[in-house]
Short mmCIF file of C-alpha atoms (C1' of nucleotides) in Angstrom, two decimals:
data_model
loop_
_atom_site.label_atom_id
_atom_site.label_comp_id
_atom_site.label_asym_id
_atom_site.label_seq_id
_atom_site.Cartn_x
_atom_site.Cartn_y
_atom_site.Cartn_z
CA MET A 1328 -0.35 -0.44 -0.08
CA GLN A 1329 2.68 2.43 0.67
CA SER A 1330 4.72 1.21 -1.95
CA VAL A 1331 6.69 3.63 -4.49
CA ALA A 1332 4.58 1.75 -7.26
CA ALA A 1333 1.16 2.68 -5.74
CA THR A 1334 2.08 5.74 -5.33
CA ARG A 1335 3.23 6.31 -9.07
CA GLU A 1336 -0.26 4.63 -9.92
CA ALA A 1337 -2.30 7.19 -7.91
CA ASN A 1338 -0.70 9.68 -9.25
CA ALA A 1339 -1.25 8.74 -12.89
CA GLY A 1340 -4.97 7.62 -12.02
CA ASN A 1341 -5.24 11.80 -10.49
CA GLY A 1342 -3.16 13.63 -12.36
CA LEU A 1343 -0.58 14.13 -10.71
CA THR A 1344 3.01 15.11 -10.42
CA GLU A 1345 5.38 12.57 -8.30
CA ARG A 1346 6.37 15.49 -6.41
CA GLN A 1347 2.56 15.73 -5.77
CA GLY A 1348 1.55 12.73 -4.61
CA VAL A 1349 5.08 13.04 -2.00
CA VAL A 1350 2.93 16.46 -0.51
CA LEU A 1351 0.36 14.60 -0.59
CA GLU A 1352 1.51 11.44 1.66
CA GLU A 1353 2.96 13.78 3.77
CA ALA A 1354 0.18 15.51 4.69
CA LEU A 1355 -1.66 12.54 5.59
CA ARG A 1356 1.32 11.37 7.60
CA LEU A 1357 0.34 15.28 9.99
CA LEU A 1358 -2.87 13.94 9.36
CA VAL A 1359 -2.59 11.12 10.70
CA ASP A 1360 -0.40 12.00 13.73
CA GLY A 1361 -1.95 15.33 14.78
CA GLY A 1362 -5.41 15.34 13.34
CA GLU A 1363 -6.93 18.33 11.36
CA LYS A 1364 -5.88 20.52 13.20
CA ALA A 1365 -2.35 19.53 13.13
CA LEU A 1366 -2.83 19.75 8.99
CA THR A 1367 -1.96 23.40 8.33
CA THR A 1368 -1.09 25.24 5.12
CA ALA A 1369 2.55 26.37 6.55
CA GLY A 1370 2.91 22.70 8.60
CA VAL A 1371 2.06 20.36 5.18
CA ALA A 1372 4.70 23.21 3.10
CA ARG A 1373 7.19 22.44 5.95
CA ALA A 1374 6.84 18.43 6.42
CA ALA A 1375 6.69 18.69 2.51
CA ASN A 1376 9.88 21.11 1.73
CA CYS A 1377 7.69 22.97 -0.59
CA SER A 1378 6.44 26.42 -0.49
CA LYS A 1379 2.64 27.28 0.70
CA GLU A 1380 2.84 29.14 -2.66
CA SER A 1381 2.75 25.83 -4.55
CA LEU A 1382 0.34 24.61 -2.28
CA TYR A 1383 -2.17 27.46 -3.25
CA LYS A 1384 -0.79 26.57 -7.10
CA TRP A 1385 -1.58 22.98 -6.75
CA PHE A 1386 -4.81 22.24 -5.26
CA GLY A 1387 -6.36 26.12 -5.34
CA ASP A 1388 -7.19 26.34 -1.47
CA ARG A 1389 -7.50 24.00 1.44
CA ASP A 1390 -10.36 22.44 0.83
CA GLY A 1391 -9.24 21.37 -2.51
CA LEU A 1392 -5.98 20.23 -0.52
CA LEU A 1393 -8.11 17.85 2.15
CA SER A 1394 -10.28 16.47 -1.78
CA ALA A 1395 -6.43 15.77 -3.38
CA MET A 1396 -5.77 14.41 -0.06
CA ILE A 1397 -8.81 11.18 0.28
CA GLY A 1398 -8.53 11.27 -3.93
CA PHE A 1399 -4.43 10.25 -3.39
CA GLN A 1400 -6.14 7.48 -1.02
CA ALA A 1401 -8.44 6.39 -2.13
CA SER A 1402 -6.61 5.69 -5.97
CA LYS A 1403 -3.88 3.91 -3.93
CA VAL A 1404 -6.77 1.38 -2.68
CA ARG A 1405 -7.09 -1.63 -5.05
CA THR A 1406 -9.90 -4.91 -4.29
CA GLN A 1407 -9.15 -7.54 -6.18
CA ASP A 1408 -12.00 -9.47 -7.47
CA VAL A 1409 -12.62 -12.59 -6.68
CA ALA A 1410 -12.62 -15.81 -9.18
CA ALA A 1411 -16.18 -16.37 -9.52
CA SER A 1412 -15.13 -20.18 -10.03
CA ALA A 1413 -15.05 -23.23 -8.21
CA LEU A 1414 -17.28 -22.47 -4.80
CA ASP A 1415 -17.95 -24.47 -2.91
CA ALA A 1416 -19.82 -24.64 0.70
CA GLU A 1417 -16.22 -24.61 2.60
CA SER A 1418 -14.40 -22.12 -0.33
CA LEU A 1419 -17.37 -19.37 0.17
CA SER A 1420 -17.27 -19.91 4.06
CA ARG A 1421 -13.36 -18.91 3.30
CA HIS A 1422 -13.52 -15.89 1.32
CA LEU A 1423 -16.54 -14.66 3.30
CA VAL A 1424 -13.70 -14.70 6.30
CA VAL A 1425 -11.04 -13.53 4.13
CA PHE A 1426 -13.08 -10.27 3.20
CA ALA A 1427 -14.41 -9.98 6.44
CA LYS A 1428 -11.17 -9.85 8.01
CA ASP A 1429 -9.92 -7.61 5.34
CA LEU A 1430 -12.52 -5.54 5.93
CA LEU A 1431 -11.35 -4.91 9.68
CA GLU A 1432 -8.22 -4.23 9.18
CA VAL A 1433 -8.71 -1.32 6.21
CA LEU A 1434 -11.51 0.47 8.78
CA SER A 1435 -8.75 -0.05 12.06
CA GLY A 1436 -5.94 1.87 9.09
CA ASP A 1437 -4.48 4.53 10.68
CA VAL A 1438 -4.89 6.82 7.00
CA SER A 1439 -8.27 5.22 7.49
CA LEU A 1440 -9.45 6.39 10.40
CA ALA A 1441 -8.01 9.61 10.13
CA LEU A 1442 -9.26 10.13 6.83
CA ASN A 1443 -13.13 9.50 8.21
CA ARG A 1444 -12.96 11.47 10.94
CA LEU A 1445 -11.87 14.64 8.82
CA ALA A 1446 -15.13 13.90 6.98
CA ILE A 1447 -17.19 13.33 9.50
CA GLY A 1448 -15.37 16.83 11.16
CA GLN A 1449 -16.19 19.29 7.94
CA ALA A 1450 -19.88 17.43 7.45
CA SER A 1451 -22.03 19.77 9.13
CA ARG A 1452 -21.15 22.46 7.05
CA GLU A 1453 -20.35 22.59 3.56
CA GLY A 1454 -22.81 20.30 2.60
CA SER A 1455 -20.46 17.34 3.42
CA LYS A 1456 -18.24 17.24 0.05
CA LEU A 1457 -15.58 14.90 1.80
CA GLY A 1458 -17.68 12.73 3.29
CA HIS A 1459 -19.64 12.17 -0.16
CA MET A 1460 -15.90 10.93 -1.57
CA LEU A 1461 -15.38 9.47 1.10
CA GLN A 1462 -17.92 7.24 0.75
CA GLU A 1463 -18.07 7.21 -3.40
CA ARG A 1464 -14.25 6.05 -3.44
CA GLY A 1465 -13.79 4.10 -0.28
CA ARG A 1466 -16.77 2.06 0.77
CA ARG A 1467 -18.39 1.74 -2.76
CA GLN A 1468 -14.76 0.10 -3.62
CA ILE A 1469 -15.24 -2.58 -0.86
CA GLY A 1470 -18.79 -3.00 -0.93
CA ARG A 1471 -18.83 -4.29 -4.40
CA ARG A 1472 -16.42 -6.63 -3.73
CA ALA A 1473 -18.33 -8.17 -0.78
CA ALA A 1474 -21.43 -7.77 -3.77
CA ALA A 1475 -19.52 -9.74 -6.16
CA LEU A 1476 -18.53 -12.58 -3.64
CA LEU A 1477 -22.39 -12.90 -2.16
CA GLU A 1478 -23.46 -12.92 -5.92
CA ALA A 1479 -20.84 -15.79 -6.87
CA GLY A 1480 -22.51 -17.47 -3.83
CA ARG A 1481 -26.12 -17.14 -5.21
CA LYS A 1482 -25.10 -18.08 -8.32
CA ALA A 1483 -23.43 -21.40 -6.83
CA GLY A 1484 -26.32 -21.99 -5.10
CA LEU A 1485 -25.11 -21.66 -1.70
CA LEU A 1486 -26.33 -18.54 -0.59
CA ALA A 1487 -30.35 -17.61 -0.64
CA PHE A 1488 -30.93 -13.88 -0.73
CA ASP A 1489 -33.58 -11.70 -1.90
CA ASP A 1490 -32.07 -8.45 -1.75
CA ALA A 1491 -28.27 -8.14 -1.89
CA ASP A 1492 -27.94 -4.97 -0.52
CA GLU A 1493 -29.92 -6.10 2.71
CA ALA A 1494 -27.44 -9.08 2.59
CA TYR A 1495 -24.33 -7.52 2.45
CA GLY A 1496 -25.84 -4.49 5.26
CA ALA A 1497 -26.24 -7.70 7.65
CA LEU A 1498 -22.49 -9.46 6.85
CA TYR A 1499 -21.29 -5.32 7.46
CA GLY A 1500 -22.85 -5.30 10.68
CA LEU A 1501 -22.57 -8.47 11.93
CA VAL A 1502 -18.41 -8.24 11.04
CA VAL A 1503 -18.17 -4.45 11.66
CA SER A 1504 -20.61 -4.10 14.67
CA ASP A 1505 -19.48 -0.95 16.75
CA TRP A 1506 -16.29 -1.33 16.72
CA HIS A 1507 -15.52 1.27 13.78
CA LEU A 1508 -17.43 3.97 16.13
CA LYS A 1509 -15.93 3.02 18.87
CA MET A 1510 -11.82 3.35 17.36
CA LEU A 1511 -13.30 6.32 15.55
CA LEU A 1512 -14.04 7.95 18.90
CA GLY A 1513 -10.32 7.25 20.08
CA GLU A 1514 -10.65 3.53 21.61
CA GLU A 1515 -6.91 2.13 21.38
CA ALA A 1516 -7.37 -0.51 18.23
CA GLY A 1517 -4.17 -2.19 18.92
CA GLU A 1518 -5.52 -4.62 21.61
CA MET A 1519 -8.69 -4.70 18.72
CA LYS A 1520 -6.75 -6.40 16.22
CA LYS A 1521 -5.79 -9.21 18.31
CA GLY A 1522 -10.13 -10.04 18.03
CA PHE A 1523 -10.27 -9.83 14.43
CA GLY A 1524 -9.41 -13.04 13.40
CA ARG A 1525 -12.13 -14.70 15.99
CA LYS A 1526 -14.41 -12.20 15.08
CA ALA A 1527 -14.82 -12.27 11.82
CA GLU A 1528 -15.26 -16.27 11.76
CA GLN A 1529 -18.57 -15.44 14.28
CA ALA A 1530 -19.68 -12.37 11.78
CA VAL A 1531 -19.50 -15.35 9.01
CA SER A 1532 -20.99 -17.51 10.89
CA ALA A 1533 -23.34 -15.96 11.87
CA PHE A 1534 -24.34 -14.76 8.06
CA LEU A 1535 -24.24 -18.38 6.65
CA THR A 1536 -27.33 -19.29 9.80
CA LEU A 1537 -28.58 -16.19 8.06
CA TYR A 1538 -28.61 -16.45 4.68
CA GLY A 1539 -26.52 -19.93 3.66
CA LYS A 1540 -28.85 -22.24 2.06
CA LYS A 1541 -30.01 -25.28 3.90
CA VAL A 1542 -27.84 -28.62 2.54
CA MET B 916 -36.64 15.13 25.88
CA GLN B 917 -36.53 19.02 25.38
CA SER B 918 -38.61 19.80 28.39
CA VAL B 919 -38.41 22.31 30.88
CA ALA B 920 -38.47 19.30 33.61
CA ALA B 921 -35.63 17.24 31.65
CA THR B 922 -32.96 20.22 31.82
CA ARG B 923 -33.82 21.12 35.56
CA GLU B 924 -33.58 17.38 36.23
CA ALA B 925 -30.00 16.84 34.47
CA ASN B 926 -29.28 20.53 35.64
CA ALA B 927 -29.53 18.91 39.39
CA GLY B 928 -27.42 16.00 38.59
CA ASN B 929 -24.62 17.79 37.49
CA GLY B 930 -24.73 20.84 39.41
CA LEU B 931 -25.22 23.06 37.11
CA THR B 932 -27.76 25.36 38.01
CA GLU B 933 -30.62 27.24 35.45
CA ARG B 934 -29.02 29.55 34.07
CA GLN B 935 -26.18 27.14 33.32
CA GLY B 936 -28.58 24.63 31.59
CA VAL B 937 -29.74 27.49 29.53
CA VAL B 938 -26.38 28.53 28.37
CA LEU B 939 -25.83 24.62 27.53
CA GLU B 940 -28.81 24.32 25.64
CA GLU B 941 -28.45 27.15 23.66
CA ALA B 942 -24.33 25.96 23.07
CA LEU B 943 -26.01 22.68 21.70
CA ARG B 944 -28.07 24.48 19.24
CA LEU B 945 -25.33 26.52 18.09
CA LEU B 946 -23.16 22.93 18.13
CA VAL B 947 -26.04 21.41 16.14
CA ASP B 948 -26.58 24.32 13.68
CA GLY B 949 -22.98 25.10 12.36
CA GLY B 950 -20.69 22.01 14.19
CA GLU B 951 -17.97 22.83 15.69
CA LYS B 952 -16.77 25.58 13.66
CA ALA B 953 -19.80 27.59 14.87
CA LEU B 954 -18.95 26.76 18.70
CA THR B 955 -17.00 29.76 19.14
CA THR B 956 -16.37 30.94 22.63
CA ALA B 957 -17.92 34.79 21.73
CA GLY B 958 -21.17 33.19 20.01
CA VAL B 959 -22.14 30.71 22.90
CA ALA B 960 -22.07 34.47 25.08
CA ARG B 961 -24.11 36.19 22.19
CA ALA B 962 -26.31 33.64 21.59
CA ALA B 963 -26.67 32.65 25.58
CA ASN B 964 -26.85 36.29 26.05
CA CYS B 965 -24.22 35.48 28.65
CA SER B 966 -20.97 37.16 29.42
CA LYS B 967 -17.60 34.87 27.96
CA GLU B 968 -15.68 35.82 31.17
CA SER B 969 -19.20 33.59 33.31
CA LEU B 970 -18.61 31.01 30.41
CA TYR B 971 -14.77 30.87 31.59
CA LYS B 972 -16.12 31.23 35.06
CA TRP B 973 -18.49 28.01 35.03
CA PHE B 974 -16.76 26.07 32.50
CA GLY B 975 -12.86 25.87 32.96
CA ASP B 976 -12.33 26.69 29.26
CA ARG B 977 -13.53 25.72 25.98
CA ASP B 978 -13.01 21.84 26.92
CA GLY B 979 -14.59 22.55 30.03
CA LEU B 980 -17.52 23.86 27.83
CA LEU B 981 -17.65 21.01 25.65
CA SER B 982 -17.32 17.87 28.39
CA ALA B 983 -20.62 20.14 29.81
CA MET B 984 -22.16 19.52 26.98
CA ILE B 985 -21.51 16.46 26.70
CA GLY B 986 -22.38 15.60 30.09
CA PHE B 987 -25.41 17.81 29.75
CA GLN B 988 -27.06 15.84 27.07
CA ALA B 989 -25.99 12.12 28.39
CA SER B 990 -28.15 13.37 31.44
CA LYS B 991 -31.25 14.26 29.76
CA VAL B 992 -31.44 10.82 28.34
CA ARG B 993 -33.19 8.40 30.58
CA THR B 994 -33.55 4.95 29.74
CA GLN B 995 -35.98 3.35 31.66
CA ASP B 996 -36.08 -0.58 32.13
CA VAL B 997 -38.30 -2.99 30.82
CA ALA B 998 -40.08 -5.17 33.29
CA ALA B 999 -38.80 -8.65 33.23
CA SER B 1000 -42.24 -10.73 34.17
CA ALA B 1001 -44.04 -12.01 31.89
CA LEU B 1002 -42.00 -12.32 28.59
CA ASP B 1003 -43.29 -14.65 26.03
CA ALA B 1004 -41.51 -14.93 22.01
CA GLU B 1005 -44.32 -12.53 21.01
CA SER B 1006 -43.43 -9.67 23.24
CA LEU B 1007 -39.45 -10.53 23.67
CA SER B 1008 -39.77 -9.71 19.86
CA ARG B 1009 -41.80 -6.42 20.50
CA HIS B 1010 -39.96 -5.41 23.14
CA LEU B 1011 -36.50 -5.63 20.82
CA VAL B 1012 -37.97 -3.79 17.36
CA VAL B 1013 -38.61 -1.06 20.44
CA PHE B 1014 -35.42 -1.40 21.74
CA ALA B 1015 -34.33 -1.76 17.86
CA LYS B 1016 -36.59 1.64 16.64
CA ASP B 1017 -34.56 3.68 19.46
CA LEU B 1018 -32.19 3.03 18.85
CA LEU B 1019 -31.92 3.65 15.50
CA GLU B 1020 -33.75 7.18 16.61
CA VAL B 1021 -31.33 8.43 19.28
CA LEU B 1022 -28.18 7.65 16.65
CA SER B 1023 -30.31 9.69 14.05
CA GLY B 1024 -31.12 12.91 16.52
CA ASP B 1025 -29.55 15.57 15.45
CA VAL B 1026 -27.69 16.83 19.23
CA SER B 1027 -26.66 12.85 19.00
CA LEU B 1028 -25.12 13.39 15.37
CA ALA B 1029 -23.65 16.41 16.39
CA LEU B 1030 -21.73 15.46 19.88
CA ASN B 1031 -20.50 12.46 17.65
CA ARG B 1032 -18.96 14.60 15.77
CA LEU B 1033 -18.14 16.80 17.87
CA ALA B 1034 -15.94 14.12 19.83
CA ILE B 1035 -14.42 12.06 17.10
CA GLY B 1036 -13.12 15.59 15.34
CA GLN B 1037 -10.86 16.05 19.13
CA ALA B 1038 -10.21 11.86 18.68
CA SER B 1039 -6.84 12.24 17.35
CA ARG B 1040 -5.08 14.24 20.11
CA GLU B 1041 -5.47 15.17 23.86
CA GLY B 1042 -6.41 10.95 24.67
CA SER B 1043 -9.77 12.04 23.26
CA LYS B 1044 -11.19 12.56 25.90
CA LEU B 1045 -14.72 13.56 24.93
CA GLY B 1046 -14.57 9.94 22.96
CA HIS B 1047 -14.71 8.27 26.14
CA MET B 1048 -17.52 10.02 28.13
CA LEU B 1049 -19.33 9.89 25.75
CA GLN B 1050 -19.28 6.59 25.04
CA GLU B 1051 -18.99 6.18 28.43
CA ARG B 1052 -22.22 8.51 29.64
CA GLY B 1053 -24.10 6.89 26.32
CA ARG B 1054 -23.86 3.77 24.44
CA ARG B 1055 -22.93 2.59 27.90
CA GLN B 1056 -27.13 3.53 28.92
CA ILE B 1057 -28.16 1.65 25.74
CA GLY B 1058 -26.30 -1.17 26.06
CA ARG B 1059 -27.02 -1.78 30.04
CA ARG B 1060 -30.94 -1.08 28.45
CA ALA B 1061 -30.07 -4.03 25.65
CA ALA B 1062 -28.56 -6.74 28.08
CA ALA B 1063 -31.43 -6.21 30.49
CA LEU B 1064 -33.27 -7.23 28.07
CA LEU B 1065 -31.26 -9.71 26.56
CA GLU B 1066 -30.40 -11.44 30.13
CA ALA B 1067 -34.25 -11.33 30.82
CA GLY B 1068 -35.15 -13.18 27.37
CA ARG B 1069 -32.44 -16.28 28.37
CA LYS B 1070 -34.44 -16.20 31.85
CA ALA B 1071 -37.37 -17.02 29.98
CA GLY B 1072 -35.70 -19.78 28.22
CA LEU B 1073 -36.32 -18.14 25.33
CA LEU B 1074 -32.91 -17.07 23.75
CA ALA B 1075 -30.01 -18.35 23.96
CA PHE B 1076 -26.23 -17.61 24.24
CA ASP B 1077 -22.86 -17.34 26.27
CA ASP B 1078 -22.16 -14.04 25.59
CA ALA B 1079 -23.85 -11.24 26.41
CA ASP B 1080 -21.42 -8.83 25.22
CA GLU B 1081 -21.27 -11.20 21.64
CA ALA B 1082 -25.18 -11.70 21.30
CA TYR B 1083 -25.25 -7.85 21.74
CA GLY B 1084 -22.88 -6.88 19.54
CA ALA B 1085 -24.54 -9.16 16.45
CA LEU B 1086 -27.43 -6.76 17.49
CA TYR B 1087 -26.16 -3.43 17.18
CA GLY B 1088 -24.58 -4.57 14.57
CA LEU B 1089 -27.98 -6.12 12.70
CA VAL B 1090 -30.06 -3.29 13.37
CA VAL B 1091 -27.41 -0.33 13.13
CA SER B 1092 -25.26 -1.50 10.15
CA ASP B 1093 -23.19 0.89 8.39
CA TRP B 1094 -26.23 3.32 9.08
CA HIS B 1095 -24.48 5.70 11.77
CA LEU B 1096 -21.40 6.27 9.86
CA LYS B 1097 -23.42 7.63 6.80
CA MET B 1098 -25.00 9.66 8.91
CA LEU B 1099 -21.90 11.26 10.67
CA LEU B 1100 -20.40 11.39 7.17
CA GLY B 1101 -23.26 13.96 6.39
CA GLU B 1102 -25.71 11.93 4.71
CA GLU B 1103 -29.50 13.36 4.97
CA ALA B 1104 -31.07 11.81 8.06
CA GLY B 1105 -34.60 12.95 6.69
CA GLU B 1106 -35.03 10.13 3.92
CA MET B 1107 -33.60 7.69 6.29
CA LYS B 1108 -35.94 7.49 8.89
CA LYS B 1109 -39.32 6.32 7.02
CA GLY B 1110 -37.27 3.07 6.20
CA PHE B 1111 -36.34 2.77 10.11
CA GLY B 1112 -39.64 0.78 10.95
CA ARG B 1113 -38.53 -1.97 8.36
CA LYS B 1114 -35.47 -2.13 9.37
CA ALA B 1115 -35.76 -2.79 13.13
CA GLU B 1116 -38.74 -5.56 12.36
CA GLN B 1117 -35.58 -7.61 10.16
CA ALA B 1118 -33.20 -6.92 12.34
CA VAL B 1119 -34.98 -8.08 15.28
CA SER B 1120 -36.11 -11.01 12.98
CA ALA B 1121 -32.31 -11.90 12.53
CA PHE B 1122 -31.26 -11.89 15.62
CA LEU B 1123 -34.09 -14.11 16.62
CA THR B 1124 -33.01 -16.60 13.99
CA LEU B 1125 -29.37 -16.25 15.99
CA TYR B 1126 -29.99 -16.71 19.37
CA GLY B 1127 -34.33 -17.39 19.37
CA LYS B 1128 -34.18 -20.62 21.33
CA LYS B 1129 -35.85 -23.32 19.06
CA VAL B 1130 -39.56 -24.33 19.43
"C1'" DC C 712 -30.05 52.67 52.99
"C1'" DC C 713 -25.63 50.09 52.22
"C1'" DA C 714 -21.88 47.11 50.56
"C1'" DA C 715 -20.97 42.82 48.92
"C1'" DT C 716 -21.89 39.52 44.84
"C1'" DT C 717 -22.46 38.56 40.71
"C1'" DC C 718 -23.15 38.95 35.74
"C1'" DA C 719 -23.68 41.32 30.64
"C1'" DG C 720 -21.49 43.86 27.94
"C1'" DT C 721 -16.89 45.58 25.51
"C1'" DA C 722 -13.01 46.57 24.66
"C1'" DC C 723 -8.49 44.02 24.09
"C1'" DC C 724 -4.35 40.87 23.61
"C1'" DG C 725 -1.51 37.66 21.84
"C1'" DT C 726 -1.91 34.20 18.85
"C1'" DA C 727 -2.48 31.22 14.79
"C1'" DC C 728 -4.26 30.03 11.02
"C1'" DG C 729 -5.56 31.06 5.37
"C1'" DG C 730 -4.00 33.15 1.70
"C1'" DT C 731 -0.86 36.45 -1.16
"C1'" DA C 732 3.36 38.61 -2.76
"C1'" DC C 733 7.99 38.56 -3.16
"C1'" DG C 734 13.26 37.55 -3.47
"C1'" DG C 735 16.57 33.77 -5.31
"C1'" DT C 736 18.08 29.47 -6.62
"C1'" DT C 737 17.27 25.62 -9.67
"C1'" DC C 738 16.75 23.42 -13.98
"C1'" DG C 739 15.25 22.75 -18.60
"C1'" DC C 740 15.81 24.42 -23.15
"C1'" DA C 741 17.34 27.58 -27.14
"C1'" DT D 1201 25.54 30.91 -22.21
"C1'" DG D 1202 20.91 33.58 -21.97
"C1'" DC D 1203 15.66 33.09 -21.07
"C1'" DG D 1204 11.88 31.59 -18.85
"C1'" DA D 1205 9.47 28.66 -15.60
"C1'" DA D 1206 8.38 26.61 -12.03
"C1'" DC D 1207 9.62 26.64 -7.27
"C1'" DC D 1208 11.16 27.19 -2.56
"C1'" DG D 1209 11.73 30.04 1.58
"C1'" DT D 1210 10.01 33.86 3.97
"C1'" DA D 1211 7.85 37.74 4.89
"C1'" DC D 1212 3.35 39.71 4.98
"C1'" DC D 1213 -2.21 40.71 5.84
"C1'" DG D 1214 -6.00 40.22 7.81
"C1'" DT D 1215 -8.93 38.31 10.11
"C1'" DA D 1216 -10.41 35.56 13.45
"C1'" DC D 1217 -10.73 32.95 17.65
"C1'" DG D 1218 -9.34 31.56 22.97
"C1'" DG D 1219 -8.74 33.97 26.55
"C1'" DT D 1220 -7.96 37.63 30.70
"C1'" DA D 1221 -9.16 43.07 32.23
"C1'" DC D 1222 -12.60 46.19 33.37
"C1'" DT D 1223 -16.93 48.93 33.59
"C1'" DG D 1224 -21.67 49.77 35.11
"C1'" DA D 1225 -25.97 48.13 36.33
"C1'" DA D 1226 -28.96 44.06 38.70
"C1'" DT D 1227 -29.52 41.59 43.14
"C1'" DT D 1228 -28.82 40.31 47.29
"C1'" DG D 1229 -28.31 40.37 52.37
"C1'" DG D 1230 -28.19 43.30 56.38
#
DNA sequence: CCAATTCAGTACCGTACGGTACGGTTCGCA
DNA sequence: TGCGAACCGTACCGTACGGTACTGAATTGG
């Protein structure tokens, strides 16, 4: 995720130069370390060894910088699709557990938490532009991966549901419960991560109880 | 919830004078309307017709004001306990649906969303004091109500679970899914509220499939 | 009727931030 | 070698905020 290759790809996808990518990386680090309050234009310029003038030239204003940060980070996250072939009950369960663990890992990541906090903090005013962006470019991605997995399960006769969104909502809720909110509120994520594996398996087991086709 | 009686009770519980309660009420209104950025000391003083000096005398500093706002709001929410007697399968289900609807109503409330956004925004620095406070005085309350309900269901032989926290986590996840996050990110809550009833019933139905004792 | 307390209203101070302007430097290119 | 674009570093400006100090009015208790 943090590799130079991923960064370069993200730049290309957003029409950013490499230098600008480095600056955004540094801005994200500042945001993760100190929250929105630490994300000042002067601070970013100092940390990235660039001038404030360049920041305004590249990103317009502070909000433009925030948007660029979200877009930049989102374009670094690539979700590989699962081969829809050869699904049996056991492999479906395994895929679901992997998905659940990935979901928990993503949601508990430093940068994800920081960006969500940022967007939530700005949600009151300004029509929640950042919130929509985060929703669209972040959650939609992982939602599509889940939808594909669920659809494959149904096609293979292993899952039974009418509304895919409803089924996904149940899966998401069983996996995440209120952990995301707790982490957003500042609960130490370090100690929670140990329980992710067990939590993911329990959630998938419950999900299959609800939506798995009886055998 | 917004009645004068509730306000007075909240004041008494926190050692606040009536005047201070009015000020906090006004501060909450500012926060709901304009987010944290709109919650300036001068703004609160102007809106509440008090002096900044009084604000600092009563609450110490800005953080003290924020803490007082959370404590004030939390002490206005009273969760009535359910009579543990006369539980049959149908009444348990009904109670669970009511709980689920209440939960969704609370989480989608203006003040709740604003305070959660506030605490989340401050979670990066400062050891997330507000986050813990919100967690302790807000979620714990409703968590206890749910725990009591689940325990009553188990005592009556209607529910089967080993770990009450795990069962509550499943119930919470099924009910809330990712709606809370979406609302925190700024999704219009107005249109969602119509679906609360159906959502609550579906969630309870799923929960009973998982944890209801077979008959 | 007076003294003490409380508080509203305002003015004030230091600071920090967003945004702009400018001088100096590097680098690519003709 | 000369030229222009890009850019760093810094200085600067206006504003807004947190927090403090002061003044005058209202209230209270004796």
